[in-house]
């Protein structure tokens, strides 16, 4: 395939376009950019598209930095339309979109919206000859629908500005800054295939994240350069992989959130447990499909558990190694035994059957102690991890781990581990193998204007750090921050769920790449 990545377009006897090259074996899609704008006299003037040289969106205008970026992000690209076919020319086209967004003083989210649209419409290829009705350019905009003249629409800067103008007109007062990106793309484009945009948002976020802080490509006639002005942000949780609205209403304090791969497709799904105030009078559970950016429901069920009284915490793990995530309920106080108690509800029974119901060796705990389960010692059995995040005598986060193989009666290692992390109100904790050394590491998350994520090394008994990162993510009590490998690159990512207070009125999800 050539660097330009041009599609070979053939017509069948019925006149339906058949795509070859990048799209061989995929379903042919037709997109109509149908927003009607009244053309100005200048727009109405005829201009042959083939007589216009698109600004820096052709093979000869690709700079070496574009090829480097394409090579770097290609293993992470997973969209339906472009994916691993990203190349230097397509990055050069995306660079113009990003530069145009920056020139208008709009934020990075606007660039993700525009690039996602261009991926879905043209796979970031500046089509100078119409192949679908009179659609042209990166955004497949139509002169007959008032977007501009043919010559204007094959100018990537003009085309991007036309798209942004329509977006701002349809989303005044910066309303485009919240809500589902796929839905925003569709409202601007009014496509016949409204579902086409959302799957491309993760790839768009990767491309924009790589380009945002780099030098822009040269303008026509300017000397070319291969030296970037600044490196893109590096380190954990600096790149946005996904921003989307989940198909969930606002979530209150009765909802607990966690992540698990329910349908074994390699993508973590969002598990929402509603523990009180349900119609059924039971604890209810919904699972949103991660492969569809949490926009579709995999499961909605009442469990075999009664409602919570506020003393329970919830997490998910495959307790019995049957390939189905199970629901783990830890009751920290108010138990008949006078100890912390655990119940495990079988996922294979759609959360109707109890697998385990037992008391532990831990005394009752208050809200300063957080619980999770993880295979701490690598014996294949989930262990109970209790982390006291504030109110400790040492003024550090303190951790106790009870051995799952002993039915949570015996500690693993020291009875209490004093970590290097200062204790603080409001810390969230998680357990993951951060550095792939087959040892469980402890993650602490501090919500703030720039939330912080610290990773304590399990191999050092939590006395040393593997990472201390300040993210660009603001968070308060309206947010839940979760750790999971969202994009399958073997690095845990930060999944940020804004439960309430969104402009869309729905829960919204942002994923920052680890």
Tab-separated table of C-alpha atoms in Angstrom:
chain	number	residue	atom	x	y	z
A	1	UNK	CA	0.000	0.000	0.000
A	2	UNK	CA	1.347	3.448	-0.879
A	3	UNK	CA	2.099	6.081	1.745
A	4	UNK	CA	-0.953	8.040	0.680
A	5	UNK	CA	-3.182	5.102	1.546
A	6	UNK	CA	-5.602	6.093	-1.235
A	7	UNK	CA	-8.560	3.764	-1.589
A	8	UNK	CA	-9.208	2.046	-4.874
A	9	UNK	CA	-12.885	2.554	-5.531
A	10	UNK	CA	-14.807	0.403	-7.970
A	11	UNK	CA	-18.462	0.425	-8.828
A	12	UNK	CA	-20.592	-2.674	-9.077
A	13	UNK	CA	-23.305	-2.982	-11.696
A	14	UNK	CA	-25.779	-1.474	-9.267
A	15	UNK	CA	-23.554	1.531	-8.705
A	16	UNK	CA	-22.754	0.648	-5.089
A	17	UNK	CA	-19.183	1.543	-4.098
A	18	UNK	CA	-16.858	-1.377	-3.431
A	19	UNK	CA	-13.732	-0.531	-1.435
A	20	UNK	CA	-10.449	-2.345	-1.837
A	21	UNK	CA	-7.007	-1.816	-0.312
A	22	UNK	CA	-7.332	-0.819	3.345
A	23	UNK	CA	-10.944	-1.926	3.450
A	24	UNK	CA	-10.643	-5.291	1.733
A	25	UNK	CA	-12.961	-7.722	3.477
A	26	UNK	CA	-14.834	-5.076	5.440
A	27	UNK	CA	-18.339	-3.759	5.000
A	28	UNK	CA	-18.583	-0.843	2.605
A	29	UNK	CA	-19.891	2.226	4.415
A	30	UNK	CA	-21.418	5.349	2.966
A	31	UNK	CA	-21.324	8.569	4.975
A	32	UNK	CA	-23.326	11.663	4.154
A	33	UNK	CA	-22.253	14.958	5.666
A	34	UNK	CA	-25.755	16.317	5.600
A	35	UNK	CA	-25.720	19.462	7.704
A	36	UNK	CA	-27.326	22.126	5.510
A	37	UNK	CA	-25.587	25.485	5.445
A	38	UNK	CA	-26.600	28.275	3.109
A	39	UNK	CA	-23.683	28.806	0.735
A	40	UNK	CA	-22.206	32.229	0.410
A	41	UNK	CA	-21.562	33.647	-3.062
A	42	UNK	CA	-17.899	32.752	-2.678
A	43	UNK	CA	-18.798	29.174	-1.812
A	44	UNK	CA	-21.108	28.908	-4.789
A	45	UNK	CA	-18.338	29.572	-7.306
A	46	UNK	CA	-17.289	26.397	-9.145
A	47	UNK	CA	-13.802	25.106	-8.554
A	48	UNK	CA	-12.321	21.841	-9.769
A	49	UNK	CA	-11.158	19.764	-6.813
A	50	UNK	CA	-8.338	18.245	-8.787
A	51	UNK	CA	-6.819	21.666	-9.449
A	52	UNK	CA	-6.191	22.324	-5.757
A	53	UNK	CA	-3.162	21.028	-3.885
A	54	UNK	CA	-4.262	20.107	-0.346
A	55	UNK	CA	-2.103	21.796	2.298
A	56	UNK	CA	0.385	19.295	3.712
A	57	UNK	CA	-1.992	16.385	3.422
A	58	UNK	CA	-0.278	14.608	0.551
A	59	UNK	CA	2.584	12.057	0.526
A	60	UNK	CA	5.257	14.605	-0.439
A	61	UNK	CA	4.497	16.818	2.533
A	62	UNK	CA	4.894	14.232	5.279
A	63	UNK	CA	7.645	15.078	7.752
A	64	UNK	CA	9.723	12.417	9.474
A	65	UNK	CA	8.052	13.129	12.825
A	66	UNK	CA	4.737	12.009	11.311
A	67	UNK	CA	6.184	8.635	10.362
A	68	UNK	CA	7.733	8.263	13.817
A	69	UNK	CA	4.386	8.949	15.486
A	70	UNK	CA	2.627	6.483	13.181
A	71	UNK	CA	5.142	3.774	14.088
A	72	UNK	CA	4.799	4.524	17.804
A	73	UNK	CA	1.015	4.410	18.013
A	74	UNK	CA	0.333	1.699	15.418
A	75	UNK	CA	0.507	-1.197	17.946
A	76	UNK	CA	-2.108	0.576	20.090
A	77	UNK	CA	-4.566	1.406	17.319
A	78	UNK	CA	-7.679	-0.766	17.392
A	79	UNK	CA	-10.472	1.061	15.545
A	80	UNK	CA	-12.651	-0.486	12.857
A	81	UNK	CA	-11.866	1.989	10.077
A	82	UNK	CA	-8.185	2.821	10.415
A	83	UNK	CA	-6.515	0.790	13.150
A	84	UNK	CA	-3.074	-0.523	12.254
A	85	UNK	CA	-3.169	1.145	8.813
A	86	UNK	CA	-2.108	4.439	10.360
A	87	UNK	CA	0.835	5.895	8.429
A	88	UNK	CA	2.795	9.114	8.107
A	89	UNK	CA	0.453	10.681	5.573
A	90	UNK	CA	-2.576	10.134	7.763
A	91	UNK	CA	-0.732	11.571	10.768
A	92	UNK	CA	0.155	14.598	8.610
A	93	UNK	CA	-3.544	15.077	7.854
A	94	UNK	CA	-4.388	14.753	11.549
A	95	UNK	CA	-1.649	17.276	12.330
A	96	UNK	CA	-3.470	19.897	10.249
A	97	UNK	CA	-6.713	19.188	12.083
A	98	UNK	CA	-4.967	19.528	15.451
A	99	UNK	CA	-3.191	22.719	14.394
A	100	UNK	CA	-6.471	24.240	13.210
A	101	UNK	CA	-8.137	23.420	16.529
A	102	UNK	CA	-5.231	24.984	18.425
A	103	UNK	CA	-5.268	28.091	16.221
A	104	UNK	CA	-8.888	28.648	17.243
A	105	UNK	CA	-8.053	28.300	20.932
A	106	UNK	CA	-10.175	25.189	21.356
A	107	UNK	CA	-9.188	22.355	23.660
A	108	UNK	CA	-7.840	18.886	23.024
A	109	UNK	CA	-11.336	17.385	23.170
A	110	UNK	CA	-12.329	19.370	20.076
A	111	UNK	CA	-9.384	17.830	18.242
A	112	UNK	CA	-10.425	14.320	19.312
A	113	UNK	CA	-13.962	14.981	18.050
A	114	UNK	CA	-12.690	16.250	14.696
A	115	UNK	CA	-10.096	13.506	14.191
A	116	UNK	CA	-12.588	10.771	15.145
A	117	UNK	CA	-14.962	12.163	12.524
A	118	UNK	CA	-12.248	12.265	9.868
A	119	UNK	CA	-11.227	8.683	10.651
A	120	UNK	CA	-14.799	7.465	10.252
A	121	UNK	CA	-15.427	9.507	7.117
A	122	UNK	CA	-12.172	9.164	5.181
A	123	UNK	CA	-9.637	7.204	7.272
A	124	UNK	CA	-7.727	10.512	7.424
A	125	UNK	CA	-7.309	10.579	3.654
A	126	UNK	CA	-7.897	13.867	1.830
A	127	UNK	CA	-10.017	12.717	-1.103
A	128	UNK	CA	-9.691	15.226	-3.925
A	129	UNK	CA	-12.017	13.278	-6.224
A	130	UNK	CA	-15.564	12.534	-5.095
A	131	UNK	CA	-16.299	8.816	-4.713
A	132	UNK	CA	-19.606	8.991	-2.824
A	133	UNK	CA	-22.022	11.456	-4.418
A	134	UNK	CA	-20.093	14.750	-4.278
A	135	UNK	CA	-18.378	14.137	-0.914
A	136	UNK	CA	-14.818	15.468	-0.708
A	137	UNK	CA	-11.895	15.890	1.629
A	138	UNK	CA	-11.082	14.624	5.089
A	139	UNK	CA	-14.626	15.040	6.385
A	140	UNK	CA	-16.405	13.942	3.181
A	141	UNK	CA	-18.295	17.229	3.105
A	142	UNK	CA	-20.606	17.910	0.163
A	143	UNK	CA	-20.681	21.090	-1.912
A	144	UNK	CA	-24.331	20.391	-2.706
A	145	UNK	CA	-25.125	20.552	1.006
A	146	UNK	CA	-23.555	23.967	1.460
A	147	UNK	CA	-20.270	23.021	3.119
A	148	UNK	CA	-18.197	24.916	0.542
A	149	UNK	CA	-16.875	24.711	-2.984
A	150	UNK	CA	-14.985	21.595	-4.131
A	151	UNK	CA	-11.709	23.492	-3.983
A	152	UNK	CA	-12.378	24.616	-0.430
A	153	UNK	CA	-13.382	21.191	0.837
A	154	UNK	CA	-10.130	19.560	-0.265
A	155	UNK	CA	-8.192	22.177	1.713
A	156	UNK	CA	-7.822	20.414	5.092
A	157	UNK	CA	-7.677	23.675	7.042
A	158	UNK	CA	-10.871	24.999	5.458
A	159	UNK	CA	-12.603	21.638	5.908
A	160	UNK	CA	-11.622	21.457	9.578
A	161	UNK	CA	-12.845	25.000	10.207
A	162	UNK	CA	-16.136	24.179	8.495
A	163	UNK	CA	-16.551	21.167	10.759
A	164	UNK	CA	-15.681	23.182	13.885
A	165	UNK	CA	-18.057	25.981	12.871
A	166	UNK	CA	-20.901	23.474	12.611
A	167	UNK	CA	-19.953	21.858	15.928
A	168	UNK	CA	-19.900	25.183	17.774
A	169	UNK	CA	-23.175	26.238	16.183
A	170	UNK	CA	-24.883	23.018	17.245
A	171	UNK	CA	-23.205	22.960	20.677
A	172	UNK	CA	-23.157	26.598	21.875
A	173	UNK	CA	-21.597	27.690	25.173
A	174	UNK	CA	-18.958	24.933	24.900
A	175	UNK	CA	-21.566	22.195	25.283
A	176	UNK	CA	-19.332	19.968	23.102
A	177	UNK	CA	-16.912	19.728	26.034
A	178	UNK	CA	-19.131	17.124	27.705
A	179	UNK	CA	-21.240	14.262	26.454
A	180	UNK	CA	-20.629	11.289	24.206
A	181	UNK	CA	-18.116	12.114	21.477
A	182	UNK	CA	-19.647	9.715	18.970
A	183	UNK	CA	-23.017	11.423	19.390
A	184	UNK	CA	-21.414	14.847	18.900
A	185	UNK	CA	-19.762	13.709	15.660
A	186	UNK	CA	-23.063	12.353	14.405
A	187	UNK	CA	-24.997	15.515	15.203
A	188	UNK	CA	-22.490	17.606	13.252
A	189	UNK	CA	-22.332	15.240	10.276
A	190	UNK	CA	-25.935	13.901	10.305
A	191	UNK	CA	-24.645	10.651	8.839
A	192	UNK	CA	-26.759	7.741	7.648
A	193	UNK	CA	-24.581	5.530	9.886
A	194	UNK	CA	-24.672	7.197	13.322
A	195	UNK	CA	-22.908	4.294	15.023
A	196	UNK	CA	-19.746	4.739	12.933
A	197	UNK	CA	-18.004	7.415	15.006
A	198	UNK	CA	-17.799	6.120	18.590
A	199	UNK	CA	-15.555	3.111	17.768
A	200	UNK	CA	-12.934	5.488	16.331
A	201	UNK	CA	-12.674	7.731	19.407
A	202	UNK	CA	-9.897	5.718	21.148
A	203	UNK	CA	-7.728	5.871	18.010
A	204	UNK	CA	-8.445	9.583	17.629
A	205	UNK	CA	-7.411	10.184	21.233
A	206	UNK	CA	-4.127	8.340	20.621
A	207	UNK	CA	-3.350	10.415	17.539
A	208	UNK	CA	-4.275	13.734	19.136
A	209	UNK	CA	-2.358	12.890	22.305
A	210	UNK	CA	0.773	12.238	20.249
A	211	UNK	CA	0.406	15.448	18.224
A	212	UNK	CA	-0.939	17.990	20.699
A	213	UNK	CA	2.376	19.210	22.118
A	214	UNK	CA	4.424	18.795	18.938
A	215	UNK	CA	5.450	21.416	16.410
A	216	UNK	CA	2.952	21.868	13.598
A	217	UNK	CA	3.823	20.786	10.084
A	218	UNK	CA	5.045	23.554	7.738
A	219	UNK	CA	2.583	25.649	5.775
A	220	UNK	CA	2.647	25.463	1.957
A	221	UNK	CA	5.838	26.961	0.570
A	222	UNK	CA	7.582	27.023	3.941
A	223	UNK	CA	10.820	25.199	4.577
A	224	UNK	CA	10.246	21.719	5.916
A	225	UNK	CA	11.600	20.713	9.289
A	226	UNK	CA	12.087	17.384	10.962
A	227	UNK	CA	12.643	18.740	14.463
A	228	UNK	CA	9.696	18.705	16.858
A	229	UNK	CA	9.403	21.715	19.130
A	230	UNK	CA	8.477	19.689	22.167
A	231	UNK	CA	7.872	16.101	23.074
A	232	UNK	CA	4.357	14.889	23.651
A	233	UNK	CA	3.480	14.229	27.296
A	234	UNK	CA	5.107	11.059	28.549
A	235	UNK	CA	4.656	8.853	31.574
A	236	UNK	CA	1.589	7.179	33.000
A	237	UNK	CA	-1.865	8.751	32.674
A	238	UNK	CA	-0.905	11.650	30.397
A	239	UNK	CA	-2.667	10.386	27.240
A	240	UNK	CA	-6.431	10.242	26.839
A	241	UNK	CA	-7.479	6.903	25.354
A	242	UNK	CA	-11.227	7.428	25.578
A	243	UNK	CA	-13.798	10.033	26.508
A	244	UNK	CA	-17.381	8.860	26.297
A	245	UNK	CA	-20.807	8.982	27.850
A	246	UNK	CA	-21.973	5.697	29.341
A	247	UNK	CA	-25.562	4.599	28.843
A	248	UNK	CA	-26.226	5.172	32.530
A	249	UNK	CA	-28.107	7.857	34.349
A	250	UNK	CA	-26.407	9.741	37.172
A	251	UNK	CA	-25.025	7.433	39.864
A	252	UNK	CA	-25.483	8.231	43.547
A	253	UNK	CA	-23.863	6.904	46.702
A	254	UNK	CA	-25.891	3.699	46.500
A	255	UNK	CA	-23.862	2.659	43.438
A	256	UNK	CA	-20.505	0.872	43.627
A	257	UNK	CA	-18.305	0.662	40.520
A	258	UNK	CA	-15.656	-1.803	39.453
A	259	UNK	CA	-14.241	-3.289	36.239
A	260	UNK	CA	-14.137	-6.878	34.997
A	261	UNK	CA	-14.141	-8.664	31.646
A	262	UNK	CA	-17.613	-10.204	31.847
A	263	UNK	CA	-17.875	-11.545	28.296
A	264	UNK	CA	-14.236	-12.650	27.870
A	265	UNK	CA	-13.582	-10.390	24.868
A	266	UNK	CA	-10.379	-8.943	26.300
A	267	UNK	CA	-11.958	-5.585	27.203
A	268	UNK	CA	-12.809	-4.606	30.778
A	269	UNK	CA	-16.514	-3.976	31.273
A	270	UNK	CA	-17.994	-1.532	33.781
A	271	UNK	CA	-19.794	-3.278	36.635
A	272	UNK	CA	-22.339	-1.099	38.453
A	273	UNK	CA	-23.731	-2.440	41.715
A	274	UNK	CA	-26.806	-0.695	43.113
A	275	UNK	CA	-26.985	-1.776	46.709
A	276	UNK	CA	-30.056	0.079	47.978
A	277	UNK	CA	-33.230	1.756	46.748
A	278	UNK	CA	-33.862	-0.764	43.976
A	279	UNK	CA	-37.252	-1.643	42.521
A	280	UNK	CA	-36.749	-5.334	43.305
A	281	UNK	CA	-35.645	-4.774	46.895
A	282	UNK	CA	-32.470	-6.724	46.074
A	283	UNK	CA	-28.936	-5.643	45.329
A	284	UNK	CA	-28.946	-5.119	41.559
A	285	UNK	CA	-26.118	-5.303	39.067
A	286	UNK	CA	-25.576	-3.852	35.600
A	287	UNK	CA	-22.624	-4.536	33.314
A	288	UNK	CA	-21.770	-2.104	30.486
A	289	UNK	CA	-19.801	-3.410	27.487
A	290	UNK	CA	-16.230	-2.064	27.397
A	291	UNK	CA	-15.748	-3.015	23.741
A	292	UNK	CA	-18.570	-0.605	22.877
A	293	UNK	CA	-17.203	2.179	25.063
A	294	UNK	CA	-19.765	1.387	27.779
A	295	UNK	CA	-22.643	2.352	25.485
A	296	UNK	CA	-24.492	-0.974	25.543
A	297	UNK	CA	-25.746	-3.256	28.287
A	298	UNK	CA	-24.382	-6.777	28.734
A	299	UNK	CA	-26.363	-7.672	31.851
A	300	UNK	CA	-29.036	-6.132	34.061
A	301	UNK	CA	-30.108	-8.353	36.932
A	302	UNK	CA	-31.260	-8.498	40.515
A	303	UNK	CA	-28.861	-10.607	42.574
A	304	UNK	CA	-29.639	-13.071	45.329
A	305	UNK	CA	-28.521	-10.490	47.902
A	306	UNK	CA	-30.734	-8.200	49.908
A	307	UNK	CA	-30.145	-4.433	50.034
A	308	UNK	CA	-27.079	-2.923	51.678
A	309	UNK	CA	-27.169	-1.048	54.967
A	310	UNK	CA	-24.060	0.931	54.036
A	311	UNK	CA	-21.553	-1.374	55.738
A	312	UNK	CA	-20.728	-3.401	52.620
A	313	UNK	CA	-18.131	-2.870	49.926
A	314	UNK	CA	-18.169	-4.616	46.550
A	315	UNK	CA	-15.567	-5.904	44.146
A	316	UNK	CA	-15.401	-8.520	41.397
A	317	UNK	CA	-13.014	-11.404	40.751
A	318	UNK	CA	-13.142	-14.883	39.233
A	319	UNK	CA	-13.324	-16.623	42.585
A	320	UNK	CA	-13.720	-20.222	41.439
A	321	UNK	CA	-11.689	-20.019	38.204
A	322	UNK	CA	-14.655	-20.871	35.971
A	323	UNK	CA	-14.024	-17.972	33.600
A	324	UNK	CA	-16.894	-15.867	34.966
A	325	UNK	CA	-16.342	-12.909	37.302
A	326	UNK	CA	-18.017	-13.342	40.685
A	327	UNK	CA	-19.289	-10.636	43.044
A	328	UNK	CA	-17.415	-10.294	46.345
A	329	UNK	CA	-19.215	-8.521	49.195
A	330	UNK	CA	-17.205	-7.509	52.257
A	331	UNK	CA	-19.250	-6.494	55.297
A	332	UNK	CA	-16.976	-4.481	57.526
A	333	UNK	CA	-19.207	-4.109	60.624
A	334	UNK	CA	-22.541	-5.081	62.147
A	335	UNK	CA	-22.011	-8.790	61.528
A	336	UNK	CA	-23.330	-11.644	63.644
A	337	UNK	CA	-19.798	-12.991	64.128
A	338	UNK	CA	-18.362	-9.688	65.324
A	339	UNK	CA	-15.713	-9.897	62.586
A	340	UNK	CA	-15.424	-8.708	59.009
A	341	UNK	CA	-17.414	-11.147	56.870
A	342	UNK	CA	-17.233	-12.117	53.189
A	343	UNK	CA	-19.829	-13.411	50.786
A	344	UNK	CA	-19.092	-14.422	47.204
A	345	UNK	CA	-21.948	-14.640	44.695
A	346	UNK	CA	-21.486	-16.843	41.628
A	347	UNK	CA	-21.307	-15.003	38.306
A	348	UNK	CA	-22.130	-18.176	36.373
A	349	UNK	CA	-25.516	-18.257	38.138
A	350	UNK	CA	-26.074	-14.611	37.198
A	351	UNK	CA	-25.345	-13.738	40.819
A	352	UNK	CA	-28.055	-15.886	42.400
A	353	UNK	CA	-25.967	-18.584	44.112
A	354	UNK	CA	-23.607	-18.125	47.063
A	355	UNK	CA	-20.151	-19.638	46.609
A	356	UNK	CA	-18.727	-18.519	49.954
A	357	UNK	CA	-20.135	-17.087	53.173
A	358	UNK	CA	-17.574	-16.784	55.944
A	359	UNK	CA	-16.240	-14.647	58.752
A	360	UNK	CA	-12.606	-13.544	58.697
A	361	UNK	CA	-9.965	-12.983	61.366
A	362	UNK	CA	-10.323	-9.195	61.043
A	363	UNK	CA	-12.147	-7.199	63.705
A	364	UNK	CA	-14.878	-4.757	62.636
A	365	UNK	CA	-13.612	-1.831	60.574
A	366	UNK	CA	-14.816	1.706	59.918
A	367	UNK	CA	-14.922	3.742	56.707
A	368	UNK	CA	-11.181	4.473	56.920
A	369	UNK	CA	-10.447	0.866	55.902
A	370	UNK	CA	-10.857	-0.109	52.255
A	371	UNK	CA	-11.148	-3.694	51.072
A	372	UNK	CA	-10.303	-5.444	47.845
A	373	UNK	CA	-9.365	-8.961	46.778
A	374	UNK	CA	-6.299	-10.060	44.830
A	375	UNK	CA	-4.035	-13.083	44.570
A	376	UNK	CA	-1.346	-11.584	46.788
A	377	UNK	CA	0.928	-14.635	47.064
A	378	UNK	CA	0.429	-16.176	43.625
A	379	UNK	CA	-1.213	-19.400	44.811
A	380	UNK	CA	-4.239	-18.986	42.561
A	381	UNK	CA	-6.557	-18.105	45.457
A	382	UNK	CA	-7.953	-14.588	45.931
A	383	UNK	CA	-6.760	-13.047	49.197
A	384	UNK	CA	-8.411	-10.267	51.196
A	385	UNK	CA	-6.529	-6.948	51.255
A	386	UNK	CA	-7.525	-4.399	53.911
A	387	UNK	CA	-5.893	-0.963	53.633
A	388	UNK	CA	-6.360	1.632	56.365
A	389	UNK	CA	-5.861	4.947	54.592
A	390	UNK	CA	-6.234	7.358	57.513
A	391	UNK	CA	-6.223	7.396	61.304
A	392	UNK	CA	-3.221	5.065	61.631
A	393	UNK	CA	-0.715	5.299	64.481
A	394	UNK	CA	2.160	5.396	61.978
A	395	UNK	CA	0.494	8.164	59.920
A	396	UNK	CA	1.136	5.922	56.926
A	397	UNK	CA	-1.239	3.731	54.957
A	398	UNK	CA	-1.268	0.342	56.684
A	399	UNK	CA	-2.187	-2.929	54.982
A	400	UNK	CA	-3.306	-6.335	56.212
A	401	UNK	CA	-3.569	-9.309	53.859
A	402	UNK	CA	-5.490	-12.449	54.835
A	403	UNK	CA	-4.788	-15.709	53.021
A	404	UNK	CA	-7.680	-16.941	50.892
A	405	UNK	CA	-6.363	-20.505	51.174
A	406	UNK	CA	-6.872	-20.326	54.966
A	407	UNK	CA	-10.432	-19.072	54.534
A	408	UNK	CA	-9.140	-15.632	55.589
A	409	UNK	CA	-8.007	-16.744	59.017
A	410	UNK	CA	-4.236	-16.354	58.608
A	411	UNK	CA	-2.211	-13.277	57.617
A	412	UNK	CA	0.153	-13.409	54.673
A	413	UNK	CA	3.546	-12.150	55.816
A	414	UNK	CA	3.538	-9.520	58.539
A	415	UNK	CA	0.323	-9.111	60.499
A	416	UNK	CA	0.329	-5.463	59.427
A	417	UNK	CA	2.394	-3.801	56.684
A	418	UNK	CA	3.319	-0.155	57.177
A	419	UNK	CA	3.732	1.319	53.711
A	420	UNK	CA	5.690	4.326	52.468
A	421	UNK	CA	2.483	6.189	51.543
A	422	UNK	CA	1.328	8.977	53.896
A	423	UNK	CA	-2.146	8.401	55.286
A	424	UNK	CA	-4.840	10.813	54.122
A	425	UNK	CA	-8.604	11.113	54.070
A	426	UNK	CA	-10.247	10.246	50.768
A	427	UNK	CA	-7.554	7.972	49.346
A	428	UNK	CA	-8.722	5.208	47.035
A	429	UNK	CA	-6.740	1.976	46.835
A	430	UNK	CA	-6.411	-0.775	44.255
A	431	UNK	CA	-4.164	-3.769	43.697
A	432	UNK	CA	-2.497	-4.607	40.388
A	433	UNK	CA	0.742	-6.086	39.066
A	434	UNK	CA	2.125	-2.771	37.847
A	435	UNK	CA	5.536	-3.911	36.614
A	436	UNK	CA	4.673	-7.467	35.512
A	437	UNK	CA	6.938	-9.085	38.114
A	438	UNK	CA	4.132	-11.407	39.255
A	439	UNK	CA	3.907	-9.554	42.555
A	440	UNK	CA	0.843	-7.634	43.667
A	441	UNK	CA	1.486	-3.887	43.954
A	442	UNK	CA	-0.642	-1.363	45.846
A	443	UNK	CA	-2.054	1.664	44.022
A	444	UNK	CA	-3.212	4.725	45.948
A	445	UNK	CA	-5.289	7.395	44.205
A	446	UNK	CA	-5.611	10.890	45.610
A	447	UNK	CA	-8.445	12.979	44.143
A	448	UNK	CA	-7.510	16.614	43.543
A	449	UNK	CA	-7.403	19.334	40.886
A	450	UNK	CA	-4.665	17.177	39.368
A	451	UNK	CA	-5.310	13.752	40.815
A	452	UNK	CA	-2.277	11.739	41.849
A	453	UNK	CA	-1.627	8.034	41.397
A	454	UNK	CA	1.116	6.358	43.438
A	455	UNK	CA	2.194	2.736	43.005
A	456	UNK	CA	3.895	0.931	45.895
A	457	UNK	CA	6.123	-2.011	45.008
A	458	UNK	CA	4.871	-5.340	46.325
A	459	UNK	CA	8.363	-6.813	45.983
A	460	UNK	CA	9.643	-4.238	48.510
A	461	UNK	CA	6.825	-4.994	50.966
A	462	UNK	CA	5.237	-1.675	49.904
A	463	UNK	CA	8.141	0.385	51.231
A	464	UNK	CA	9.267	1.681	47.829
A	465	UNK	CA	7.525	3.343	44.899
A	466	UNK	CA	7.293	2.120	41.327
A	467	UNK	CA	5.546	5.296	40.163
A	468	UNK	CA	4.354	8.627	41.557
A	469	UNK	CA	2.330	10.438	38.924
A	470	UNK	CA	0.379	13.666	38.833
A	471	UNK	CA	-2.344	13.374	36.213
A	472	UNK	CA	-4.203	16.157	34.457
A	473	UNK	CA	-7.491	14.756	35.734
A	474	UNK	CA	-9.513	16.799	38.204
A	475	UNK	CA	-11.625	14.686	40.547
A	476	UNK	CA	-13.743	15.059	43.659
A	477	UNK	CA	-16.482	13.011	45.320
A	478	UNK	CA	-18.473	12.973	42.071
A	479	UNK	CA	-15.798	10.783	40.500
A	480	UNK	CA	-14.748	7.160	40.840
A	481	UNK	CA	-11.190	6.324	39.730
A	482	UNK	CA	-10.446	2.720	38.790
A	483	UNK	CA	-7.347	0.848	37.608
A	484	UNK	CA	-7.439	-1.675	34.747
A	485	UNK	CA	-5.668	-2.425	31.467
A	486	UNK	CA	-8.241	-0.937	29.096
A	487	UNK	CA	-6.365	-1.139	25.782
A	488	UNK	CA	-4.559	-4.451	26.244
A	489	UNK	CA	-1.003	-3.052	26.194
A	490	UNK	CA	-0.079	-4.744	29.504
A	491	UNK	CA	0.040	-1.389	31.318
A	492	UNK	CA	-2.718	-0.572	33.831
A	493	UNK	CA	-4.774	2.448	32.770
A	494	UNK	CA	-6.747	4.938	34.864
A	495	UNK	CA	-10.492	4.755	34.249
A	496	UNK	CA	-12.261	7.888	35.489
A	497	UNK	CA	-16.037	7.746	35.912
A	498	UNK	CA	-17.867	11.004	36.583
A	499	UNK	CA	-20.999	9.752	38.289
A	500	UNK	CA	-22.960	13.000	38.627
A	501	UNK	CA	-22.840	16.636	37.556
A	502	UNK	CA	-22.249	16.047	33.842
A	503	UNK	CA	-23.810	18.276	31.203
A	504	UNK	CA	-25.240	15.214	29.460
A	505	UNK	CA	-27.017	14.052	32.607
A	506	UNK	CA	-25.359	10.648	32.203
A	507	UNK	CA	-22.308	9.066	33.771
A	508	UNK	CA	-19.236	9.860	31.669
A	509	UNK	CA	-16.021	7.860	31.334
A	510	UNK	CA	-12.479	9.011	30.561
A	511	UNK	CA	-9.597	6.555	30.207
A	512	UNK	CA	-6.015	7.763	30.687
A	513	UNK	CA	-3.329	5.467	29.292
A	514	UNK	CA	-0.875	3.942	31.735
